PDB file of C-alpha atoms and ligand atoms in Angstrom:
ATOM      1  CA  MET A  17     -51.853 -22.644  -8.076  1.00 47.00           C
ATOM      2  CA  LYS A  18     -50.686 -21.084 -11.309  1.00 50.00           C
ATOM      3  CA  PHE A  19     -49.827 -17.833  -9.515  1.00 50.00           C
ATOM      4  CA  THR A  20     -47.934 -19.743  -6.846  1.00 50.00           C
ATOM      5  CA  SER A  21     -45.746 -21.668  -9.266  1.00 51.00           C
ATOM      6  CA  THR A  22     -44.948 -18.474 -11.209  1.00 51.00           C
ATOM      7  CA  PHE A  23     -44.104 -16.744  -7.938  1.00 50.00           C
ATOM      8  CA  LEU A  24     -41.843 -19.623  -6.905  1.00 49.00           C
ATOM      9  CA  ALA A  25     -40.071 -19.587 -10.260  1.00 53.00           C
ATOM     10  CA  ALA A  26     -39.496 -15.851 -10.008  1.00 51.00           C
ATOM     11  CA  THR A  27     -38.234 -16.223  -6.461  1.00 46.00           C
ATOM     12  CA  ALA A  28     -35.845 -19.017  -7.492  1.00 50.00           C
ATOM     13  CA  ALA A  29     -34.521 -16.871 -10.351  1.00 51.00           C
ATOM     14  CA  PHE A  30     -34.008 -13.935  -7.980  1.00 48.00           C
ATOM     15  CA  VAL A  31     -32.159 -16.073  -5.438  1.00 47.00           C
ATOM     16  CA  ALA A  32     -30.001 -17.615  -8.199  1.00 49.00           C
ATOM     17  CA  SER A  33     -29.007 -14.204  -9.558  1.00 48.00           C
ATOM     18  CA  ALA A  34     -28.300 -12.918  -6.049  1.00 48.00           C
ATOM     19  CA  LEU A  35     -26.022 -15.896  -5.381  1.00 47.00           C
ATOM     20  CA  ALA A  36     -24.287 -15.420  -8.749  1.00 49.00           C
ATOM     21  CA  GLY A  37     -23.743 -11.776  -7.883  1.00 47.00           C
ATOM     22  CA  ALA A  38     -22.342 -12.656  -4.475  1.00 48.00           C
ATOM     23  CA  SER A  39     -19.905 -15.237  -5.854  1.00 45.00           C
ATOM     24  CA  ALA A  40     -18.689 -12.719  -8.462  1.00 46.00           C
ATOM     25  CA  THR A  41     -17.672 -10.302  -5.686  1.00 46.00           C
ATOM     26  CA  PRO A  42     -13.947 -10.649  -4.856  1.00 48.00           C
ATOM     27  CA  LEU A  43     -13.234 -11.887  -1.361  1.00 48.00           C
ATOM     28  CA  THR A  44     -10.639  -9.183  -0.775  1.00 53.00           C
ATOM     29  CA  THR A  45     -11.297  -5.622  -1.839  1.00 54.00           C
ATOM     30  CA  ARG A  46      -8.099  -3.666  -2.357  1.00 56.00           C
ATOM     31  CA  THR A  47      -8.341   0.006  -1.681  1.00 64.00           C
ATOM     32  CA  VAL A  48      -6.167   2.979  -2.513  1.00 71.00           C
ATOM     33  CA  PHE A  49      -4.974   4.666   0.667  1.00 76.00           C
ATOM     34  CA  THR A  50      -3.543   8.186   0.580  1.00 78.00           C
ATOM     35  CA  PRO A  51      -3.211   9.400   4.173  1.00 85.00           C
ATOM     36  CA  PRO A  52      -2.959  13.161   4.762  1.00 92.00           C
ATOM     37  CA  VAL A  53       0.367  14.487   6.093  1.00 95.00           C
ATOM     38  CA  THR A  54      -0.073  16.125   9.507  1.00 96.00           C
ATOM     39  CA  TYR A  55       3.570  17.195  10.086  1.00 98.00           C
ATOM     40  CA  PRO A  56       5.313  19.204   8.726  1.00 98.00           C
ATOM     41  CA  HIS A  57       2.514  21.721   8.353  1.00 97.00           C
ATOM     42  CA  ALA A  58       2.222  25.350   7.269  1.00 97.00           C
ATOM     43  CA  GLY A  59       4.565  27.382   9.480  1.00 96.00           C
ATOM     44  CA  THR A  60       6.968  24.517  10.194  1.00 98.00           C
ATOM     45  CA  VAL A  61      10.661  25.466   9.974  1.00 98.00           C
ATOM     46  CA  TRP A  62      13.246  22.726   9.637  1.00 98.00           C
ATOM     47  CA  PHE A  63      17.025  23.111   9.658  1.00 97.00           C
ATOM     48  CA  SER A  64      19.293  21.023   7.490  1.00 96.00           C
ATOM     49  CA  GLY A  65      20.824  18.159   9.463  1.00 95.00           C
ATOM     50  CA  GLN A  66      17.997  17.948  12.001  1.00 96.00           C
ATOM     51  CA  THR A  67      15.974  14.781  12.508  1.00 97.00           C
ATOM     52  CA  HIS A  68      12.169  15.031  12.565  1.00 98.00           C
ATOM     53  CA  ASN A  69       9.205  12.708  12.645  1.00 98.00           C
ATOM     54  CA  VAL A  70       7.054  13.158   9.558  1.00 98.00           C
ATOM     55  CA  THR A  71       3.519  12.198  10.643  1.00 97.00           C
ATOM     56  CA  TRP A  72       0.322  11.326   8.767  1.00 95.00           C
ATOM     57  CA  ASP A  73      -3.209  10.356   9.671  1.00 94.00           C
ATOM     58  CA  THR A  74      -3.893   6.614   9.427  1.00 92.00           C
ATOM     59  CA  SER A  75      -7.365   6.721  11.012  1.00 90.00           C
ATOM     60  CA  ASP A  76      -9.121   6.112   7.661  1.00 83.00           C
ATOM     61  CA  ALA A  77      -6.880   3.194   6.695  1.00 83.00           C
ATOM     62  CA  PRO A  78      -8.868   0.421   4.975  1.00 81.00           C
ATOM     63  CA  SER A  79      -8.286  -3.202   6.004  1.00 79.00           C
ATOM     64  CA  GLN A  80      -6.788  -4.078   2.619  1.00 79.00           C
ATOM     65  CA  ILE A  81      -4.176  -1.747   1.144  1.00 77.00           C
ATOM     66  CA  THR A  82      -2.743  -2.197  -2.336  1.00 77.00           C
ATOM     67  CA  ASN A  83       0.715  -0.964  -1.381  1.00 79.00           C
ATOM     68  CA  LYS A  84       1.664  -0.933   2.304  1.00 87.00           C
ATOM     69  CA  LEU A  85       5.173   0.416   1.724  1.00 92.00           C
ATOM     70  CA  GLY A  86       5.614   4.164   1.977  1.00 93.00           C
ATOM     71  CA  ARG A  87       8.075   6.549   0.379  1.00 95.00           C
ATOM     72  CA  ILE A  88       8.608  10.256   1.010  1.00 96.00           C
ATOM     73  CA  PHE A  89       9.947  12.618  -1.648  1.00 97.00           C
ATOM     74  CA  LEU A  90      10.914  16.251  -1.157  1.00 98.00           C
ATOM     75  CA  ARG A  91       9.076  18.818  -3.282  1.00 97.00           C
ATOM     76  CA  LYS A  92      10.158  22.388  -3.972  1.00 98.00           C
ATOM     77  CA  ALA A  93       8.256  25.120  -5.809  1.00 97.00           C
ATOM     78  CA  GLY A  94       5.481  22.700  -6.692  1.00 96.00           C
ATOM     79  CA  ILE A  95       7.791  20.110  -8.240  1.00 96.00           C
ATOM     80  CA  THR A  96       8.528  16.711  -6.723  1.00 95.00           C
ATOM     81  CA  THR A  97      12.314  16.272  -6.658  1.00 96.00           C
ATOM     82  CA  PRO A  98      14.086  12.904  -6.912  1.00 96.00           C
ATOM     83  CA  LEU A  99      15.267  13.333  -3.305  1.00 97.00           C
ATOM     84  CA  ILE A 100      13.892  10.496  -1.150  1.00 97.00           C
ATOM     85  CA  LEU A 101      13.775  11.239   2.601  1.00 98.00           C
ATOM     86  CA  ALA A 102      12.502   7.796   3.636  1.00 98.00           C
ATOM     87  CA  GLU A 103      11.306   4.625   1.935  1.00 97.00           C
ATOM     88  CA  ASN A 104      10.246   1.022   2.525  1.00 96.00           C
ATOM     89  CA  PHE A 105       8.448   1.854   5.762  1.00 96.00           C
ATOM     90  CA  ASP A 106       4.988   0.627   6.756  1.00 93.00           C
ATOM     91  CA  ILE A 107       2.429   3.244   5.668  1.00 92.00           C
ATOM     92  CA  LEU A 108       0.314   2.256   8.693  1.00 92.00           C
ATOM     93  CA  LEU A 109       3.004   3.456  11.152  1.00 94.00           C
ATOM     94  CA  GLY A 110       1.732   7.029  10.910  1.00 95.00           C
ATOM     95  CA  ARG A 111       5.222   8.474  11.421  1.00 97.00           C
ATOM     96  CA  ILE A 112       8.769   8.053  10.190  1.00 97.00           C
ATOM     97  CA  GLU A 113      11.990   9.786  11.201  1.00 98.00           C
ATOM     98  CA  VAL A 114      13.731  11.717   8.432  1.00 98.00           C
ATOM     99  CA  GLU A 115      16.933  13.735   8.336  1.00 97.00           C
ATOM    100  CA  VAL A 116      16.508  17.174   6.809  1.00 97.00           C
ATOM    101  CA  PRO A 117      18.793  17.163   3.763  1.00 96.00           C
ATOM    102  CA  LEU A 118      21.347  19.782   2.789  1.00 95.00           C
ATOM    103  CA  VAL A 119      19.325  21.761   0.267  1.00 95.00           C
ATOM    104  CA  LEU A 120      18.826  25.364  -0.792  1.00 94.00           C
ATOM    105  CA  GLU A 121      17.085  27.438   1.855  1.00 95.00           C
ATOM    106  CA  GLY A 122      13.465  28.036   0.954  1.00 96.00           C
ATOM    107  CA  THR A 123       9.917  28.573   2.149  1.00 97.00           C
ATOM    108  CA  ASP A 124       8.304  26.520  -0.610  1.00 98.00           C
ATOM    109  CA  TYR A 125       9.143  22.955   0.402  1.00 98.00           C
ATOM    110  CA  GLN A 126       6.567  20.177   0.623  1.00 98.00           C
ATOM    111  CA  LEU A 127       6.709  16.459   1.211  1.00 97.00           C
ATOM    112  CA  ASN A 128       5.105  13.957  -1.123  1.00 96.00           C
ATOM    113  CA  LEU A 129       4.058  10.904   0.880  1.00 95.00           C
ATOM    114  CA  PHE A 130       3.488   7.885  -1.328  1.00 90.00           C
ATOM    115  CA  GLY A 131       1.528   4.841  -0.414  1.00 83.00           C
ATOM    116  CA  ASP A 132      -0.743   3.930  -3.282  1.00 73.00           C
ATOM    117  CA  SER A 133      -0.595   7.416  -4.673  1.00 73.00           C
ATOM    118  CA  GLY A 134       0.966  10.699  -3.607  1.00 76.00           C
ATOM    119  CA  ASN A 135      -0.259  13.095  -0.965  1.00 87.00           C
ATOM    120  CA  PHE A 136       1.370  16.498  -0.486  1.00 93.00           C
ATOM    121  CA  SER A 137       2.092  18.192   2.820  1.00 95.00           C
ATOM    122  CA  PRO A 138       1.427  21.928   3.142  1.00 96.00           C
ATOM    123  CA  GLU A 139       4.370  24.167   2.219  1.00 97.00           C
ATOM    124  CA  PHE A 140       7.006  24.564   4.942  1.00 98.00           C
ATOM    125  CA  THR A 141      10.460  26.103   5.327  1.00 97.00           C
ATOM    126  CA  ILE A 142      13.957  24.609   5.320  1.00 97.00           C
ATOM    127  CA  GLN A 143      16.712  26.838   6.669  1.00 95.00           C
ATOM    128  CA  GLY A 144      20.217  26.629   8.007  1.00 87.00           C
ATOM    129  CA  SER A 145      21.931  24.918   5.148  1.00 71.00           C
ATOM    130  CA  GLY A 146      24.096  27.986   4.512  1.00 69.00           C
ATOM    131  CA  ILE A 147      23.501  27.537   0.778  1.00 67.00           C
TER     132      ILE A 147
HETATM  133  C1  LIG B 209       9.962  10.232  16.717  1.00 73.64           C
HETATM  134  O1  LIG B 209       8.919   9.583  17.405  1.00 73.64           O
HETATM  135  C2  LIG B 209       9.360   8.484  18.225  1.00 73.64           C
HETATM  136  C3  LIG B 209       8.126   7.855  18.824  1.00 73.64           C
HETATM  137  O2  LIG B 209       7.308   8.796  19.421  1.00 73.64           O
HETATM  138  C4  LIG B 209      10.321   9.004  19.268  1.00 73.64           C
HETATM  139  O3  LIG B 209      10.810   7.946  20.032  1.00 73.64           O
HETATM  140  C5  LIG B 209      11.500   9.722  18.595  1.00 73.64           C
HETATM  141  O4  LIG B 209      12.331  10.298  19.559  1.00 73.64           O
HETATM  142  C6  LIG B 209      10.965  10.811  17.672  1.00 73.64           C
HETATM  143  N1  LIG B 209      12.061  11.411  16.967  1.00 73.64           N
HETATM  144  C7  LIG B 209      12.255  12.723  16.924  1.00 73.64           C
HETATM  145  C8  LIG B 209      13.398  13.184  16.083  1.00 73.64           C
HETATM  146  O5  LIG B 209      11.532  13.516  17.519  1.00 73.64           O
END
């Protein structure tokens, strides 16, 4: 009987610690979500003044997202500019219409899609501004 009571005590301690561990786990787990941009992609050419759907892949979206609101900045030559193409949209939409701004022509543009943290598109081209 001595073995049995020791076994029961150990089992009770294990169950108690398991329950304590479970109750310490937050009910909602917030997860950083940085979806990859799927359009524009390498080889894309946009003209100033055009409207395009920027698209991104939401298939890996977790159920809880820290920041559901998206924002898209324009990048050039590896630097994120202050130019915002779209903001305050639902990051789970997977697409948002943007107007191509009047900027210097160049082949080294990227988008920086922000949800929780930034995600860069591949480099693409903006033409037709006449600048
Ligand atoms: C963007 O996508 C929506 C939904 O597919 C479509 O209705 C709209 O015409 C698209 N806009 C452009 C500029 O292609």
